[in-house]
Coordinates of C-alpha atoms in Angstrom, one line a residue:
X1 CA -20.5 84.0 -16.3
X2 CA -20.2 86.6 -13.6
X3 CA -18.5 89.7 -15.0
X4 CA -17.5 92.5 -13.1
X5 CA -17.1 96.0 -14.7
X6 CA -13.9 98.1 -14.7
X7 CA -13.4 101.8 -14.6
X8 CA -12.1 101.0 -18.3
X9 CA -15.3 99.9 -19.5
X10 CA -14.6 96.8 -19.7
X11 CA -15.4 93.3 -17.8
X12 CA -13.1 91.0 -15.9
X13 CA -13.2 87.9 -17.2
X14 CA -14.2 84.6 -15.3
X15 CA -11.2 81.9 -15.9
X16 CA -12.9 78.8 -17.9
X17 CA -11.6 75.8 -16.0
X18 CA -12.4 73.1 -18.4
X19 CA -10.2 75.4 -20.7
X20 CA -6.6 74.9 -19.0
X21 CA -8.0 71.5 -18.1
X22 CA -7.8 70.7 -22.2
X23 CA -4.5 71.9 -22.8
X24 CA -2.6 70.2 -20.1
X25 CA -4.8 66.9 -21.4
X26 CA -3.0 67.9 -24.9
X27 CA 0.4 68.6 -23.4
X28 CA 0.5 65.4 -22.0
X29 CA -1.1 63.7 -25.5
X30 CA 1.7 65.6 -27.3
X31 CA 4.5 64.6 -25.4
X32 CA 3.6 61.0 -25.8
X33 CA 2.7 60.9 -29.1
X34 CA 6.0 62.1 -29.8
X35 CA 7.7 59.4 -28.5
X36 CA 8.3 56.8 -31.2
X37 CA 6.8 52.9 -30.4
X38 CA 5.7 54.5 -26.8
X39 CA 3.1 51.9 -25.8
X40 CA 1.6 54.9 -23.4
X41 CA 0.8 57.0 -26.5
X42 CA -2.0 54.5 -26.9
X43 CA -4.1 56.6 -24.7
X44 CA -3.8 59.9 -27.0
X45 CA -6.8 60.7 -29.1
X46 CA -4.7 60.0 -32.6
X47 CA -5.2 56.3 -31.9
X48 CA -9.3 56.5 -32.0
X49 CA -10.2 59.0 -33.9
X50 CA -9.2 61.5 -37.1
X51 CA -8.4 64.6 -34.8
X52 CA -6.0 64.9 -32.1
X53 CA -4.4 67.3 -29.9
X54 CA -3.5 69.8 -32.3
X55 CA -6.8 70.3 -33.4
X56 CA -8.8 71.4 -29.6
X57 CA -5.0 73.5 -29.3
X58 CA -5.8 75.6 -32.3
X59 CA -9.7 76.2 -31.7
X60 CA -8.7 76.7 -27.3
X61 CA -6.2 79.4 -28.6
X62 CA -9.0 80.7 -31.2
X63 CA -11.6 80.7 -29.0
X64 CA -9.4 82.7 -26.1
X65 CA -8.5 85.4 -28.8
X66 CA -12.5 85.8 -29.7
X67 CA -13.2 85.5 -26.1
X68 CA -10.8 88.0 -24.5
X69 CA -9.8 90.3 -26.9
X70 CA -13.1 90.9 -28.8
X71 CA -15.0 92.8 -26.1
X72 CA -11.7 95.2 -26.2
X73 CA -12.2 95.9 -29.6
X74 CA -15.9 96.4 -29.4
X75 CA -15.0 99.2 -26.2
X76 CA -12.4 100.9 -28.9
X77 CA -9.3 99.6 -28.0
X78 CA -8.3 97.8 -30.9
X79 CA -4.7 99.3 -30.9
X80 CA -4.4 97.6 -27.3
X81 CA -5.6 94.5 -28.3
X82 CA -3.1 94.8 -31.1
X83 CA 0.1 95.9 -29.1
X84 CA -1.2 92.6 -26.8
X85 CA -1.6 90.3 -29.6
X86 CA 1.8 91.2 -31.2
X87 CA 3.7 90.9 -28.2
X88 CA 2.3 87.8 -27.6
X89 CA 3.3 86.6 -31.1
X90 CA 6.5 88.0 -30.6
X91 CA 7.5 86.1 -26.9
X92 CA 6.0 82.6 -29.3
X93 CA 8.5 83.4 -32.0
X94 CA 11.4 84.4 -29.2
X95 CA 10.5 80.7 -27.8
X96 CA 10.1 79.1 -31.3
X97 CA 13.9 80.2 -32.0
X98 CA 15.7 79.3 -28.4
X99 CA 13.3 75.8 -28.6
X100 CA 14.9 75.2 -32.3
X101 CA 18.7 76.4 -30.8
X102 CA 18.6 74.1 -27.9
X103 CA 17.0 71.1 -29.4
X104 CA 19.3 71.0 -32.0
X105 CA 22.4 71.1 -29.7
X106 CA 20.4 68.3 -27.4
X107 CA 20.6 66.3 -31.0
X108 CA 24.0 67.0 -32.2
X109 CA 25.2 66.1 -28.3
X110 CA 23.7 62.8 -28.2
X111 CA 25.0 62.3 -31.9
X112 CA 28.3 62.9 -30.7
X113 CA 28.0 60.6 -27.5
X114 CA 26.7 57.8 -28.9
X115 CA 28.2 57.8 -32.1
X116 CA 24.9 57.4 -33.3
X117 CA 23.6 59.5 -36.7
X118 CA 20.6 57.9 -36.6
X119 CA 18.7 61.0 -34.4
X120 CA 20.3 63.7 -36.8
X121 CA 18.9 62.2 -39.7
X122 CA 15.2 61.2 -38.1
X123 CA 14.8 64.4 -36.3
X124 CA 15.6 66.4 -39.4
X125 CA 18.6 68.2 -38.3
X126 CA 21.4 67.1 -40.5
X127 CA 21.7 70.0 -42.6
X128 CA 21.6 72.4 -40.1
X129 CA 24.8 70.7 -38.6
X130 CA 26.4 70.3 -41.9
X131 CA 25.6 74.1 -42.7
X132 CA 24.4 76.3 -40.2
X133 CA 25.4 79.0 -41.7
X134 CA 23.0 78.5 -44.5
X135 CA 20.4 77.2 -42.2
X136 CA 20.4 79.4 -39.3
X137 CA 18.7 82.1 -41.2
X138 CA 16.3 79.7 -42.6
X139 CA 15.3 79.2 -39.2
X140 CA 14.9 82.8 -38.4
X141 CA 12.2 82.9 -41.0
X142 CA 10.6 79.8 -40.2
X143 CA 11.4 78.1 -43.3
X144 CA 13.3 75.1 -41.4
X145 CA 12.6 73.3 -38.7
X146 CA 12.8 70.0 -36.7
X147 CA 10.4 67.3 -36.3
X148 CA 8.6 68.3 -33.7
X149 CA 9.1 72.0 -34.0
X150 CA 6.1 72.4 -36.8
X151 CA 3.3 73.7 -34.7
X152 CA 4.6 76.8 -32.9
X153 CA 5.3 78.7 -36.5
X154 CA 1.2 77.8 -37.2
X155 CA 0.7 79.5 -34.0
X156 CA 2.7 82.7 -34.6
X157 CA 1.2 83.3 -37.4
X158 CA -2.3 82.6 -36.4
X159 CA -1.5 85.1 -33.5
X160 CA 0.5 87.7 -35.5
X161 CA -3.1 87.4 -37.8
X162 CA -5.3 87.9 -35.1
X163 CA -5.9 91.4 -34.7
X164 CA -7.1 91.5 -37.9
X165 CA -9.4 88.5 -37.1
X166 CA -11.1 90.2 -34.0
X167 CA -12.0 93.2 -36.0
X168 CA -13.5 91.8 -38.6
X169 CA -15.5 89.5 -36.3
X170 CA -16.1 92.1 -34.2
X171 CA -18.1 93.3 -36.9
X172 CA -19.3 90.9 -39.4
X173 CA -19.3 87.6 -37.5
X174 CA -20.5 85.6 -40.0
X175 CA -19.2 86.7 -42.4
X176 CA -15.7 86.8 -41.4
X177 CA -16.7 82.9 -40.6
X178 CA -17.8 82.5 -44.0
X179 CA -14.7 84.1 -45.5
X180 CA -12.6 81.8 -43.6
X181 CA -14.2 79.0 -45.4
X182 CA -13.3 80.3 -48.4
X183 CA -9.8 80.6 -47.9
X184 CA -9.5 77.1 -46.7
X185 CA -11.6 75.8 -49.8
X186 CA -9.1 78.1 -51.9
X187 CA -6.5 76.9 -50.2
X188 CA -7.2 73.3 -50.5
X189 CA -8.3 73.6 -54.4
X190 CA -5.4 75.9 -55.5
X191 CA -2.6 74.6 -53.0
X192 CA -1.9 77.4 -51.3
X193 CA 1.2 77.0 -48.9
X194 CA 4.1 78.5 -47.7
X195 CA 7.5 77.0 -49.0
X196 CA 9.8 76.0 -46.3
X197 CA 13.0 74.3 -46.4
X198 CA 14.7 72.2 -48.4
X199 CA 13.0 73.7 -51.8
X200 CA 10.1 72.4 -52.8
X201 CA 8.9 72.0 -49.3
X202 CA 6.2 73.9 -47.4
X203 CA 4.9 73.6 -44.1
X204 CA 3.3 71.2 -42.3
X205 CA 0.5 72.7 -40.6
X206 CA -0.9 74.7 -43.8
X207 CA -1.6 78.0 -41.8
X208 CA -4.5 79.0 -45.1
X209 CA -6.3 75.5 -43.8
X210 CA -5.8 75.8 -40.4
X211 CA -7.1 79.1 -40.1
X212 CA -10.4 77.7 -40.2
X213 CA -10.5 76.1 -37.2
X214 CA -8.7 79.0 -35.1
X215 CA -11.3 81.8 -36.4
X216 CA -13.7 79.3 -35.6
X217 CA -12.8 78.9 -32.4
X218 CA -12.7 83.0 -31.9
X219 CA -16.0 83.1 -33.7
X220 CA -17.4 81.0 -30.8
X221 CA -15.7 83.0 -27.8
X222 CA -16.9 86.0 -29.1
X223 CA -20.3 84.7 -28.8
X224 CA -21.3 83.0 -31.9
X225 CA -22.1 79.6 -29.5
X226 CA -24.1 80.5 -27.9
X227 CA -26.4 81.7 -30.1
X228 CA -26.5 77.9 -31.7
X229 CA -26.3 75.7 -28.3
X230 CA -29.5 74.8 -28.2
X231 CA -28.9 73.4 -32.0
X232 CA -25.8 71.7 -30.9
X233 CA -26.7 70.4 -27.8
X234 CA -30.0 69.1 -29.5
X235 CA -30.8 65.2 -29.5
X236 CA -30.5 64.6 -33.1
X237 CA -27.1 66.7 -33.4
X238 CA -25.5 64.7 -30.5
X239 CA -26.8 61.5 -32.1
X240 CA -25.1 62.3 -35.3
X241 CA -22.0 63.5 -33.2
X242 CA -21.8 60.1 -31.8
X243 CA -22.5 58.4 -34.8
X244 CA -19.3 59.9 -36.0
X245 CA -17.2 59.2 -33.4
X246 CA -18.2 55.9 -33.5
X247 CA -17.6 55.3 -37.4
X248 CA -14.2 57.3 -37.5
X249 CA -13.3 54.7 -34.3
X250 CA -13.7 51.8 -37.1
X251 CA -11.8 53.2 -39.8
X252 CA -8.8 54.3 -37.2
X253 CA -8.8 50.4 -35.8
X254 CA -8.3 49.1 -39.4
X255 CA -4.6 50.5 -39.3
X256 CA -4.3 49.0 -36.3
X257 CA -5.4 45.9 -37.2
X258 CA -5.0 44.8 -40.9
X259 CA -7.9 42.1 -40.6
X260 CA -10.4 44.7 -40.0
X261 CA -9.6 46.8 -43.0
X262 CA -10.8 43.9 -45.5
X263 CA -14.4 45.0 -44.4
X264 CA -14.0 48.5 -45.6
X265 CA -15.4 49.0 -48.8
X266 CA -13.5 50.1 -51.8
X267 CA -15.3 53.0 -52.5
X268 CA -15.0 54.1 -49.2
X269 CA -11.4 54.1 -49.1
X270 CA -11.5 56.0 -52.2
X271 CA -13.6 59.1 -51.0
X272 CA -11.9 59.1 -47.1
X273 CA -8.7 58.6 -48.1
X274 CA -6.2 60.5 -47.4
X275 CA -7.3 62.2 -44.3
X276 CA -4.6 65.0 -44.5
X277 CA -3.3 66.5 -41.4
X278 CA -1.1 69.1 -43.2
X279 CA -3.9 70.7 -44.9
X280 CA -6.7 69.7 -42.4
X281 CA -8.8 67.4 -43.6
X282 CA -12.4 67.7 -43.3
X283 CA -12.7 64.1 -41.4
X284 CA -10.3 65.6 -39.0
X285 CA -12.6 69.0 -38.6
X286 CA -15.6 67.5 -38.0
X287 CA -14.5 64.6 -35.6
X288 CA -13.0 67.5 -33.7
X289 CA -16.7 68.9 -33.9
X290 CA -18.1 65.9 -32.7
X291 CA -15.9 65.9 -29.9
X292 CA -16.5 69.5 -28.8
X293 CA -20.4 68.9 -28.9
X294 CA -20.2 66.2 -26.8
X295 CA -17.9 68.0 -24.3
X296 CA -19.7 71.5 -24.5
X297 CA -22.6 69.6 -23.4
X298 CA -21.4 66.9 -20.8
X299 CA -18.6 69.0 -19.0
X300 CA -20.0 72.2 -17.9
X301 CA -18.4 75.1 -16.9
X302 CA -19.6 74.4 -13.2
X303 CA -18.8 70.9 -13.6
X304 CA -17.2 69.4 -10.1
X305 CA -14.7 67.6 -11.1
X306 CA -12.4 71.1 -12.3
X307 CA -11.9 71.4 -8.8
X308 CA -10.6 67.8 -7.9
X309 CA -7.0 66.8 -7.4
X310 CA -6.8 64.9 -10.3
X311 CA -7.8 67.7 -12.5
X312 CA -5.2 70.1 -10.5
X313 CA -1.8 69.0 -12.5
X314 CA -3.4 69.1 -15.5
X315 CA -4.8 72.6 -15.3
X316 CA -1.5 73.6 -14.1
X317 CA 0.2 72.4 -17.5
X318 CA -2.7 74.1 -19.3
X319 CA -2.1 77.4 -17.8
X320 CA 1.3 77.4 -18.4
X321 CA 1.0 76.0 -22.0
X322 CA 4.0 77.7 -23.8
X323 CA 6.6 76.6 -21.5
X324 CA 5.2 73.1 -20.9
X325 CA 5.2 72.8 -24.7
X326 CA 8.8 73.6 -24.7
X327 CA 9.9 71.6 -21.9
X328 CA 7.7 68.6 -23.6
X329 CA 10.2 68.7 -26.7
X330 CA 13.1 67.8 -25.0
X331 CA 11.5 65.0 -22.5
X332 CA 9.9 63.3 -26.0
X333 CA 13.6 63.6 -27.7
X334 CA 15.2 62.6 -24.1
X335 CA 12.6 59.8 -23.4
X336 CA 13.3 58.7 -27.2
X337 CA 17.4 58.4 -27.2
X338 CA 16.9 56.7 -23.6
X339 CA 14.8 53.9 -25.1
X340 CA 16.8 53.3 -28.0
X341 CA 20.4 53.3 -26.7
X342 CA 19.2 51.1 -23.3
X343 CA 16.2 49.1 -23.5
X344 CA 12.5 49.5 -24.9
X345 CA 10.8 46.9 -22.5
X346 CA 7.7 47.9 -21.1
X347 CA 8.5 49.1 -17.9
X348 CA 11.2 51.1 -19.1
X349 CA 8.7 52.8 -21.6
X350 CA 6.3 53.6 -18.7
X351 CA 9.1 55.1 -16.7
X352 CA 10.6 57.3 -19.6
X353 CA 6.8 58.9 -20.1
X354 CA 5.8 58.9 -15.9
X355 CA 8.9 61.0 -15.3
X356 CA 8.5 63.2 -18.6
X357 CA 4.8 64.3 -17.3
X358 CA 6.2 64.4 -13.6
X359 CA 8.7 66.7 -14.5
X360 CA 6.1 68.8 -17.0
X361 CA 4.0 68.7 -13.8
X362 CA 6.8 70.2 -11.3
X363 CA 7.6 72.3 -13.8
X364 CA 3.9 73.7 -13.8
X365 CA 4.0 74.2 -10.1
X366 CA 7.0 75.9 -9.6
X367 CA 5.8 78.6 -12.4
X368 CA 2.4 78.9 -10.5
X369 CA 4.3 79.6 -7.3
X370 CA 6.6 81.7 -9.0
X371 CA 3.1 84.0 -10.0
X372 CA 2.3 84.6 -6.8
X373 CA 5.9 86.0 -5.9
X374 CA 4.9 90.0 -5.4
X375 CA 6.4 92.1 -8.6
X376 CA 8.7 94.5 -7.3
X377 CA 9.2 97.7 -9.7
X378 CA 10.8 101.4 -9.0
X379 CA 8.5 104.2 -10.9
X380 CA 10.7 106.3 -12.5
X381 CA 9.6 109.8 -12.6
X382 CA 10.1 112.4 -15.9
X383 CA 12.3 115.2 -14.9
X384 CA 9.6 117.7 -14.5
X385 CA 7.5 115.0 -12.3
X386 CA 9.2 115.9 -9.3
X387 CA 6.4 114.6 -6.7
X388 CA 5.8 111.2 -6.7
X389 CA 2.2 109.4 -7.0
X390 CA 0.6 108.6 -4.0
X391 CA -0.7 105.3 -3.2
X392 CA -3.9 106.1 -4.4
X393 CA -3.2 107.4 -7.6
X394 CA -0.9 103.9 -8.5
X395 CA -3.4 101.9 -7.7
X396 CA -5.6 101.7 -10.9
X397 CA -2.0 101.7 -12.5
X398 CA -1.3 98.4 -10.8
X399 CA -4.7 96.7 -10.5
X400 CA -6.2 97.2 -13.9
X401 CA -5.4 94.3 -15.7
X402 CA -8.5 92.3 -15.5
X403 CA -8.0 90.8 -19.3
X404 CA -4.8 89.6 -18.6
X405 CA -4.8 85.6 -19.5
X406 CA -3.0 84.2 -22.0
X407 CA -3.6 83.5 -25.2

């Protein structure tokens, strides 16, 4: 990785490709996936395997945390990488509360349009329109939400956590690693949650257990890969990697296909079952694993394919990953209501899910364009600063932001 140095002693940071390349490839995996009896959402990763998208989401935004913000830290910054991290937290929780505002109304419109209370009921939203009053400031403190609204509260408060996270790494790497693993073995033995709403509830992504894979994921883009590549990338690992893929592909095609789950052995089903998303279960972890040693290896950072047109709306989606997420919501609940009111033929299902990841797409595009509009801005002066900068002096003001991606 080329790095150039800054007069802040820092290093720009080279954009990994293969990066936004994965999180448009899970935009596009979530928005079909939450489209019920969507015959395209057989091509999402939930159908062959333990893991799926939210898995490689959480370890991409762990590993961009450890990656950007840890060589702030280590230059003495940590209050920046704080005010960064907070803010960023803060615009996720801002999104999390207009995405809950808006997709309820979507709901409670087509309810009223269709005469239909089917949607208000499956998407979880039939208290909030009985009393949202009551429920309205359960939402504030991300004790209720939707279907489909689970994940961003997991990510605020993985984000909101990670200042903490990057200092400690920053310092004890392992160790912070190894007291992540605690928590989640804690977690897991003691049932450690956070209660959500109604009572009695708690949330669905466990943030104690899914911790684990975003501080993994920072442990690695603060270097802790590449000081075991040669490990991971060894024949015998990648064997074993394949091995498991390959076995977790036969236990996910026997709930697909009842005949094949008589060859299972009882014992078996005993020990793997149930493979817990909420609290993320170890066959989940390591197929994710599995997958990321095969990919680490096969798709280099170089590889030539980042570059292709194929690759180009899908690393638009990924660099815009908030927003997309957002915008996915509504096209799954839209996509949904439009099969079930009209027709749920085939064609009609590959339309509904085309146009949802064409409009994602053109959505992408017109927020890339939109970065390379100039910012325009007025410096405003204290009252004692009565001669302005020069051009000269502004310009470290306005170029310095080398570590400015998104987490």
């Amino acid at each position: 990785m080329a790095h150039q140095q800054n007069p802040a002693g820092l290093h720009r940071i080279e954009r990994d490709l293969r990066l936004d390349l994965f999180r448009g490839i899970g935009l596009w995996m979530i928005f079909l996936d939450h489209i019920p009896h969507d015959v395209v959402a057989w091509l999402t990763l939930r159908n062959y395997g333990f893991s799926d998208a939210a898995e490689f989401f959480v370890f991409i935004s762990g590993y961009l945390v450890g990656f950007i913000y840890a060589p702030i830290v280590r230059a003495g910054l940590f209050l920046a990488a704080t005010k960064r991290l907070i803010r960023r937290a803060l615009q996720m929780y801002v999104a999390h509360i207009m995405l809950f505002l808006l997709f309820t109304a979507q709901i409670a419109r087509t309810v009223r349009r269709f005469d239909n209370p089917m949607y208000e009921n499956e998407f979880n939203v039939f208290n909030f329109l009985q009393h949202p009053d009551v429920l309205i400031g359960q939402a504030m403190t991300l004790r209720y939400k939707p279907v489909n609204l689970d994940v961003l509260p997991l990510f605020i408060t993985l984000i909101a956590a990670s200042p903490l996270i990057v200092w400690c790494l920053v310092r004890r790497p392992n160790l912070t690693l190894a007291g992540s693993a605690v928590l989640y073995v804690l977690s897991r033995w003691f049932d450690w949650n956070i209660a959500s709403y109604p009572p009695g509830t708690t949330w669905y992504f466990n943030p104690f257990c899914w911790q684990l894979m975003f501080v993994f994921g920072a442990w690695c883009g603060n270097g802790g890969f590449a000081k075991i590549s040669s490990f991971v990338w060894s024949r015998a690992v990648l064997s074993i990697a394949v091995a498991w893929l390959a076995f977790a592909f036969l236990i996910v095609m026997t709930w697909h296909i009842p005949a094949l789950a008589a060859l299972v052995p009882k014992w078996m089903i005993k020990m793997i079952y149930p493979i817990d998303k909420t609290d993320l279960d170890m066959l989940r972890f390591t197929h994710f694993l599995a997958l990321a040693a095969l990919v680490s290896r096969f798709v280099p950072r170089n590889w030539a394919e980042l570059k292709s047109n194929w690759a180009y709306p899908l690393m638009m989606c990924g660099r815009h990953s908030l927003p997309i997420f957002c915008m996915g919501v509504f096209l799954s609940f839209s996509a949904h209501w439009i099969l079930m009111q009209y027709t749920r033929g085939l064609w009609e299902q590959l339309a509904v899910s085309g146009a949802g990841i064409l409009i994602m797409v053109a959505v992408a595009w017109v927020l890339d364009r939109a970065q390379d509009v100039p910012d325009l801005f007025v410096e405003v002066l204290d009252s004692e600063d009565t001669a302005p900068a020069t051009a000269t002096e502004r310009a470290p003001a306005s170029s310095a932001q080398p570590l400015g991606a998104s987490g």
